[in-house]
Amino acid sequence: MGRARSGHRPGTRRAGRREPCPARGHRRADGHHRAGRSPRHDPRLRPPRPGRAARAPRGRRRRLPRRVVTGRPVAIVTGAGRGLGRRYAIALAEADHAVVVADVAGATETAEEIGELGGRALAVEADVSLETDAQRLADAAVDRFGRIDVLVNNAAIFTSIHKCAFDEITVADWDRMFAVNVRGTWLCTRAVAPTMRQRECGKVVNVGSMTVPSGIPLFAHYVASKGAIVALTRALARELGPYGICVNSISPDYVPHDGEYAARQPEMAGIIAAQRCFRRDMEPDDLVGTLLYLAGPGSDFVTGQDVWVNGGRLFH
């Protein structure tokens, strides 16, 4: 046991010194502040100046609440009469969306299938390349369901096209491709934008293609139109972002289905599948998860993005 210092006994105060007050900033007997900050020097202890709001403590910044969407969401899916569009519409219905099914043909069959599954759907026969049809589609959705939360711009020309060198494409075929794929995407987005702006929320999901980054030959008009959709997605994201509207695109790889192109090119599926990490054909269900993510609240801070779904055939 060590010895006590000379002139001081353990358990007693030193002579000539006063015990400091435990209050922060109290002066000692010698006129100096004790260790620690005084109210005058510690901004956390000072009252806010008149006319200035109190600043949140460092590390605990205030955040504005996100806009909460209540009620059953309403989705419009174009080109939903068959193929991937039909699968998109059914997937959204299974996720408790009321779905407006739009197509030049087959919309009624898709809507009936959704009804048999216990969902709510409205069939609208529309050609998205026509300004009047695009506006009528948006009006029908609002009249029936009172709102529009999601727009899936899926309508496109693909299954009926033939391989063709770029200098053999007719002007009529080129114009028709851009009228449906690009102008239709623009017209439908323009038609739903007012109601989304008014509610300060909404999701627009455009459909691109993996033919854009891979640059496949003999489909120049189709590849160019899908590249334009990706560019349009980014431009719309800039313009609609201030209103809380997310605009993204999903680019699927080749999906064999009952289209005319798949029937004419049966070997194409195997060639593309061999280039994928997963070494299998892509199915419509492989796109559902990404679609629901871009259409749902989990992507509220995601906009202007092109999401590739290709089984690892291409990376970026």
Tab-separated table of C-alpha atoms in Angstrom, residues 6-316:
chain	number	residue	atom	x	y	z
A	6	SER	CA	3.019	14.811	2.462
A	7	GLY	CA	0.544	17.256	3.984
A	8	HIS	CA	-2.525	15.486	2.700
A	9	ARG	CA	-4.533	12.723	4.258
A	10	PRO	CA	-6.637	10.375	2.083
A	11	GLY	CA	-10.336	11.186	2.147
A	12	THR	CA	-9.923	14.886	2.971
A	13	ARG	CA	-9.926	18.049	0.859
A	14	ARG	CA	-6.782	20.043	0.276
A	15	ALA	CA	-6.541	23.121	2.337
A	16	GLY	CA	-7.210	26.432	0.611
A	17	ARG	CA	-9.261	25.003	-2.273
A	18	ARG	CA	-13.042	25.097	-2.712
A	19	GLU	CA	-14.984	22.164	-4.092
A	20	PRO	CA	-16.166	23.103	-7.607
A	21	CYS	CA	-19.884	23.245	-8.279
A	22	PRO	CA	-21.039	20.333	-10.469
A	23	ALA	CA	-22.937	22.775	-12.727
A	24	ARG	CA	-21.229	23.203	-16.115
A	25	GLY	CA	-19.399	26.487	-16.497
A	26	HIS	CA	-19.400	27.553	-12.828
A	27	ARG	CA	-16.382	29.614	-11.842
A	28	ARG	CA	-13.886	28.288	-9.362
A	29	ALA	CA	-12.577	30.306	-6.497
A	30	ASP	CA	-9.555	31.380	-8.548
A	31	GLY	CA	-11.838	32.969	-11.190
A	32	HIS	CA	-11.270	30.397	-13.935
A	33	HIS	CA	-13.832	28.134	-15.520
A	34	ARG	CA	-13.655	24.498	-14.553
A	35	ALA	CA	-13.095	21.918	-17.276
A	36	GLY	CA	-15.944	21.734	-19.799
A	37	ARG	CA	-17.874	24.195	-21.928
A	38	SER	CA	-19.875	27.065	-20.597
A	39	PRO	CA	-23.331	27.970	-21.918
A	40	ARG	CA	-21.746	30.951	-23.620
A	41	HIS	CA	-19.327	28.755	-25.606
A	42	ASP	CA	-21.419	25.609	-26.142
A	43	PRO	CA	-23.913	26.149	-29.032
A	44	ARG	CA	-25.943	23.186	-27.807
A	45	LEU	CA	-26.751	25.024	-24.588
A	46	ARG	CA	-27.512	28.446	-26.051
A	47	PRO	CA	-31.133	29.419	-26.816
A	48	PRO	CA	-31.803	30.103	-30.521
A	49	ARG	CA	-31.482	33.668	-31.703
A	50	PRO	CA	-34.725	35.557	-32.317
A	51	GLY	CA	-36.085	34.832	-35.795
A	52	ARG	CA	-33.892	31.768	-36.329
A	53	ALA	CA	-35.081	28.177	-36.034
A	54	ALA	CA	-33.228	25.890	-33.676
A	55	ARG	CA	-30.707	23.726	-35.505
A	56	ALA	CA	-31.064	19.975	-35.141
A	57	PRO	CA	-28.271	18.303	-33.115
A	58	ARG	CA	-25.351	17.152	-35.205
A	59	GLY	CA	-25.856	13.599	-36.427
A	60	ARG	CA	-29.636	13.785	-36.023
A	61	ARG	CA	-30.781	15.895	-38.968
A	62	ARG	CA	-34.443	16.410	-39.540
A	63	ARG	CA	-35.910	14.697	-42.583
A	64	LEU	CA	-39.042	15.608	-44.460
A	65	PRO	CA	-41.610	12.806	-44.450
A	66	ARG	CA	-42.174	11.010	-47.740
A	67	ARG	CA	-45.555	11.335	-49.348
A	68	VAL	CA	-47.587	8.282	-48.357
A	69	VAL	CA	-49.856	6.819	-51.029
A	70	THR	CA	-52.984	5.227	-49.601
A	71	GLY	CA	-55.659	3.091	-51.205
A	72	ARG	CA	-55.387	0.559	-54.000
A	73	PRO	CA	-52.936	1.831	-56.659
A	74	VAL	CA	-54.016	2.029	-60.292
A	75	ALA	CA	-51.755	0.921	-63.141
A	76	ILE	CA	-52.048	1.321	-66.905
A	77	VAL	CA	-50.260	-1.300	-69.004
A	78	THR	CA	-50.077	-0.735	-72.751
A	79	GLY	CA	-49.592	-3.611	-75.156
A	80	ALA	CA	-51.160	-5.885	-72.528
A	81	GLY	CA	-53.277	-7.970	-74.870
A	82	ARG	CA	-50.640	-10.700	-75.137
A	83	GLY	CA	-47.050	-11.694	-74.422
A	84	LEU	CA	-45.020	-9.802	-71.845
A	85	GLY	CA	-47.629	-7.059	-71.549
A	86	ARG	CA	-50.249	-9.554	-70.411
A	87	ARG	CA	-47.831	-10.979	-67.838
A	88	TYR	CA	-47.057	-7.460	-66.571
A	89	ALA	CA	-50.761	-6.675	-66.170
A	90	ILE	CA	-51.485	-9.911	-64.300
A	91	ALA	CA	-48.454	-9.413	-62.039
A	92	LEU	CA	-49.617	-5.922	-61.074
A	93	ALA	CA	-53.123	-7.248	-60.402
A	94	GLU	CA	-51.633	-9.957	-58.182
A	95	ALA	CA	-49.814	-7.162	-56.339
A	96	ASP	CA	-53.220	-5.578	-55.559
A	97	HIS	CA	-53.254	-2.965	-58.320
A	98	ALA	CA	-56.358	-2.071	-60.262
A	99	VAL	CA	-55.193	-2.486	-63.856
A	100	VAL	CA	-56.204	-0.692	-67.039
A	101	VAL	CA	-55.376	-3.086	-69.871
A	102	ALA	CA	-54.694	-1.340	-73.187
A	103	ASP	CA	-53.997	-2.814	-76.603
A	104	VAL	CA	-55.244	-2.772	-80.168
A	105	ALA	CA	-56.500	-6.344	-79.633
A	106	GLY	CA	-56.707	-8.847	-76.793
A	107	ALA	CA	-57.258	-6.348	-73.977
A	108	THR	CA	-60.644	-7.809	-73.068
A	109	GLU	CA	-59.222	-11.321	-72.678
A	110	THR	CA	-56.484	-10.086	-70.344
A	111	ALA	CA	-58.969	-8.082	-68.264
A	112	GLU	CA	-61.243	-11.111	-67.978
A	113	GLU	CA	-58.348	-13.265	-66.801
A	114	ILE	CA	-57.544	-10.704	-64.116
A	115	GLY	CA	-61.193	-10.716	-63.051
A	116	GLU	CA	-61.150	-14.509	-62.746
A	117	LEU	CA	-58.169	-14.170	-60.408
A	118	GLY	CA	-60.167	-11.826	-58.174
A	119	GLY	CA	-58.599	-8.588	-59.399
A	120	ARG	CA	-60.042	-5.383	-60.816
A	121	ALA	CA	-59.377	-4.517	-64.446
A	122	LEU	CA	-60.647	-2.299	-67.238
A	123	ALA	CA	-60.051	-3.118	-70.904
A	124	VAL	CA	-59.452	-0.223	-73.298
A	125	GLU	CA	-58.884	-0.744	-76.999
A	126	ALA	CA	-56.313	1.853	-77.987
A	127	ASP	CA	-53.562	2.558	-80.491
A	128	VAL	CA	-50.894	4.369	-78.489
A	129	SER	CA	-49.467	6.013	-81.599
A	130	LEU	CA	-52.644	8.124	-81.839
A	131	GLU	CA	-52.878	11.216	-79.655
A	132	THR	CA	-56.640	10.835	-79.194
A	133	ASP	CA	-56.345	7.192	-78.105
A	134	ALA	CA	-53.590	7.938	-75.597
A	135	GLN	CA	-55.666	10.697	-73.995
A	136	ARG	CA	-58.796	8.540	-74.017
A	137	LEU	CA	-56.860	5.821	-72.204
A	138	ALA	CA	-55.798	8.161	-69.407
A	139	ASP	CA	-59.292	9.628	-69.114
A	140	ALA	CA	-60.836	6.150	-68.875
A	141	ALA	CA	-58.499	5.234	-66.018
A	142	VAL	CA	-59.376	8.354	-64.033
A	143	ASP	CA	-63.104	8.045	-64.739
A	144	ARG	CA	-63.183	4.421	-63.579
A	145	PHE	CA	-60.685	4.396	-60.708
A	146	GLY	CA	-60.163	8.076	-59.859
A	147	ARG	CA	-56.374	8.078	-60.129
A	148	ILE	CA	-53.293	6.840	-61.987
A	149	ASP	CA	-50.286	5.645	-60.002
A	150	VAL	CA	-48.330	3.576	-62.525
A	151	LEU	CA	-47.880	3.670	-66.289
A	152	VAL	CA	-46.113	0.774	-68.008
A	153	ASN	CA	-45.263	1.763	-71.585
A	154	ASN	CA	-44.953	-1.728	-72.999
A	155	ALA	CA	-46.658	-1.368	-76.398
A	156	ALA	CA	-44.169	-1.907	-79.217
A	157	ILE	CA	-43.676	-3.474	-82.614
A	158	PHE	CA	-41.381	-6.496	-82.402
A	159	THR	CA	-42.925	-9.914	-82.952
A	160	SER	CA	-43.980	-9.133	-86.521
A	161	ILE	CA	-40.719	-7.626	-87.789
A	162	HIS	CA	-38.386	-9.449	-90.206
A	163	LYS	CA	-34.618	-9.387	-90.388
A	164	CYS	CA	-33.629	-6.702	-92.819
A	165	ALA	CA	-30.463	-4.770	-93.662
A	166	PHE	CA	-30.622	-1.128	-92.670
A	167	ASP	CA	-30.600	0.074	-96.275
A	168	GLU	CA	-33.497	-2.210	-97.150
A	169	ILE	CA	-35.851	-0.856	-94.484
A	170	THR	CA	-38.679	1.113	-96.058
A	171	VAL	CA	-39.538	4.594	-94.875
A	172	ALA	CA	-43.030	3.384	-93.995
A	173	ASP	CA	-41.651	0.585	-91.770
A	174	TRP	CA	-39.212	2.983	-90.097
A	175	ASP	CA	-41.913	5.553	-89.388
A	176	ARG	CA	-44.357	2.951	-88.109
A	177	MET	CA	-41.727	1.555	-85.721
A	178	PHE	CA	-41.032	4.973	-84.231
A	179	ALA	CA	-44.707	5.927	-84.175
A	180	VAL	CA	-45.620	3.027	-81.892
A	181	ASN	CA	-42.445	2.484	-79.876
A	182	VAL	CA	-41.303	6.071	-79.285
A	183	ARG	CA	-44.222	8.368	-80.001
A	184	GLY	CA	-46.585	6.026	-78.164
A	185	THR	CA	-44.375	6.123	-75.063
A	186	TRP	CA	-44.263	9.918	-75.197
A	187	LEU	CA	-48.001	10.356	-75.823
A	188	CYS	CA	-49.085	8.042	-73.006
A	189	THR	CA	-46.690	9.661	-70.543
A	190	ARG	CA	-47.939	13.089	-71.563
A	191	ALA	CA	-51.535	11.950	-71.049
A	192	VAL	CA	-51.021	10.664	-67.479
A	193	ALA	CA	-48.639	13.421	-66.354
A	194	PRO	CA	-51.310	15.948	-65.231
A	195	THR	CA	-52.940	13.627	-62.694
A	196	MET	CA	-49.545	12.442	-61.422
A	197	ARG	CA	-48.350	16.028	-61.065
A	198	GLN	CA	-51.486	16.938	-59.152
A	199	ARG	CA	-50.931	14.096	-56.685
A	200	GLU	CA	-47.151	14.710	-56.607
A	201	CYS	CA	-46.325	11.055	-57.098
A	202	GLY	CA	-46.325	8.393	-59.784
A	203	LYS	CA	-44.260	5.725	-61.516
A	204	VAL	CA	-43.590	5.538	-65.242
A	205	VAL	CA	-41.914	2.326	-66.389
A	206	ASN	CA	-40.775	2.312	-69.999
A	207	VAL	CA	-39.589	-0.818	-71.779
A	208	GLY	CA	-36.234	-0.768	-73.526
A	209	SER	CA	-34.330	-3.725	-74.922
A	210	MET	CA	-31.008	-5.514	-74.615
A	211	THR	CA	-30.657	-5.032	-78.368
A	212	VAL	CA	-29.528	-1.482	-77.581
A	213	PRO	CA	-26.285	-2.275	-75.699
A	214	SER	CA	-25.602	-5.370	-77.820
A	215	GLY	CA	-26.296	-3.560	-81.102
A	216	ILE	CA	-27.615	-6.561	-82.998
A	217	PRO	CA	-27.646	-6.229	-86.797
A	218	LEU	CA	-30.574	-6.462	-89.198
A	219	PHE	CA	-33.003	-4.730	-86.827
A	220	ALA	CA	-31.766	-1.155	-87.126
A	221	HIS	CA	-35.193	0.483	-86.872
A	222	TYR	CA	-36.155	-1.545	-83.793
A	223	VAL	CA	-32.797	-1.019	-82.040
A	224	ALA	CA	-32.886	2.714	-82.780
A	225	SER	CA	-36.413	3.038	-81.404
A	226	LYS	CA	-35.521	1.277	-78.160
A	227	GLY	CA	-32.408	3.417	-77.778
A	228	ALA	CA	-34.624	6.463	-78.159
A	229	ILE	CA	-36.863	5.174	-75.368
A	230	VAL	CA	-33.901	4.916	-72.982
A	231	ALA	CA	-32.874	8.484	-73.848
A	232	LEU	CA	-36.466	9.682	-73.459
A	233	THR	CA	-36.598	8.009	-70.042
A	234	ARG	CA	-33.711	10.132	-68.794
A	235	ALA	CA	-35.137	13.350	-70.210
A	236	LEU	CA	-38.555	12.697	-68.654
A	237	ALA	CA	-36.943	11.856	-65.316
A	238	ARG	CA	-35.413	15.350	-65.252
A	239	GLU	CA	-38.690	17.070	-66.088
A	240	LEU	CA	-41.009	15.052	-63.853
A	241	GLY	CA	-38.678	14.533	-60.898
A	242	PRO	CA	-39.601	17.849	-59.216
A	243	TYR	CA	-43.176	16.538	-58.985
A	244	GLY	CA	-42.157	13.323	-57.221
A	245	ILE	CA	-42.660	11.201	-60.352
A	246	CYS	CA	-40.152	8.420	-61.039
A	247	VAL	CA	-39.368	7.528	-64.659
A	248	ASN	CA	-37.296	4.413	-65.325
A	249	SER	CA	-36.970	1.771	-68.001
A	250	ILE	CA	-36.553	-1.974	-67.894
A	251	SER	CA	-34.561	-3.633	-70.674
A	252	PRO	CA	-35.351	-7.332	-71.034
A	253	ASP	CA	-33.309	-9.820	-72.980
A	254	TYR	CA	-34.827	-12.097	-75.601
A	255	VAL	CA	-37.846	-13.963	-74.185
A	256	PRO	CA	-39.161	-16.837	-76.318
A	257	HIS	CA	-42.960	-16.738	-76.403
A	258	ASP	CA	-45.775	-17.315	-78.845
A	259	GLY	CA	-44.834	-14.414	-81.104
A	260	GLU	CA	-44.277	-14.702	-84.820
A	261	TYR	CA	-40.569	-13.911	-84.484
A	262	ALA	CA	-39.949	-16.789	-82.057
A	263	ALA	CA	-41.686	-19.177	-84.438
A	264	ARG	CA	-39.491	-18.029	-87.336
A	265	GLN	CA	-36.251	-18.128	-85.335
A	266	PRO	CA	-36.396	-21.270	-83.135
A	267	GLU	CA	-32.604	-21.458	-82.855
A	268	MET	CA	-32.259	-17.922	-81.477
A	269	ALA	CA	-33.238	-18.862	-77.913
A	270	GLY	CA	-30.479	-21.467	-77.608
A	271	ILE	CA	-27.816	-19.153	-79.029
A	272	ILE	CA	-28.635	-16.377	-76.562
A	273	ALA	CA	-29.079	-18.736	-73.597
A	274	ALA	CA	-25.554	-20.081	-74.140
A	275	GLN	CA	-24.171	-16.553	-73.600
A	276	ARG	CA	-25.855	-16.090	-70.205
A	277	CYS	CA	-24.395	-16.848	-66.805
A	278	PHE	CA	-27.480	-18.934	-66.017
A	279	ARG	CA	-27.424	-20.900	-69.300
A	280	ARG	CA	-31.192	-21.072	-69.696
A	281	ASP	CA	-34.045	-19.458	-71.552
A	282	MET	CA	-35.490	-16.277	-70.122
A	283	GLU	CA	-39.121	-16.477	-69.030
A	284	PRO	CA	-41.712	-13.714	-68.552
A	285	ASP	CA	-41.699	-14.322	-64.791
A	286	ASP	CA	-38.012	-13.331	-64.703
A	287	LEU	CA	-39.106	-9.739	-65.353
A	288	VAL	CA	-41.891	-9.525	-62.795
A	289	GLY	CA	-39.716	-8.740	-59.771
A	290	THR	CA	-37.978	-5.829	-61.483
A	291	LEU	CA	-41.263	-4.458	-62.786
A	292	LEU	CA	-42.906	-4.532	-59.347
A	293	TYR	CA	-39.839	-2.870	-57.831
A	294	LEU	CA	-39.904	0.008	-60.324
A	295	ALA	CA	-43.685	0.348	-59.905
A	296	GLY	CA	-43.645	0.165	-56.108
A	297	PRO	CA	-42.555	2.318	-53.146
A	298	GLY	CA	-39.169	0.612	-52.858
A	299	SER	CA	-37.917	2.634	-55.841
A	300	ASP	CA	-39.109	6.044	-54.647
A	301	PHE	CA	-35.537	7.414	-54.853
A	302	VAL	CA	-34.708	5.740	-58.176
A	303	THR	CA	-35.294	7.611	-61.435
A	304	GLY	CA	-33.734	7.960	-64.872
A	305	GLN	CA	-32.325	4.427	-64.741
A	306	ASP	CA	-32.353	1.649	-67.326
A	307	VAL	CA	-32.402	-1.709	-65.533
A	308	TRP	CA	-30.976	-4.634	-67.483
A	309	VAL	CA	-32.580	-8.048	-66.945
A	310	ASN	CA	-30.611	-10.520	-69.053
A	311	GLY	CA	-29.415	-13.410	-66.877
A	312	GLY	CA	-25.855	-12.122	-66.984
A	313	ARG	CA	-25.449	-12.033	-70.768
A	314	LEU	CA	-24.135	-8.466	-70.651
A	315	PHE	CA	-22.764	-6.421	-67.747
A	316	HIS	CA	-22.570	-2.676	-67.138
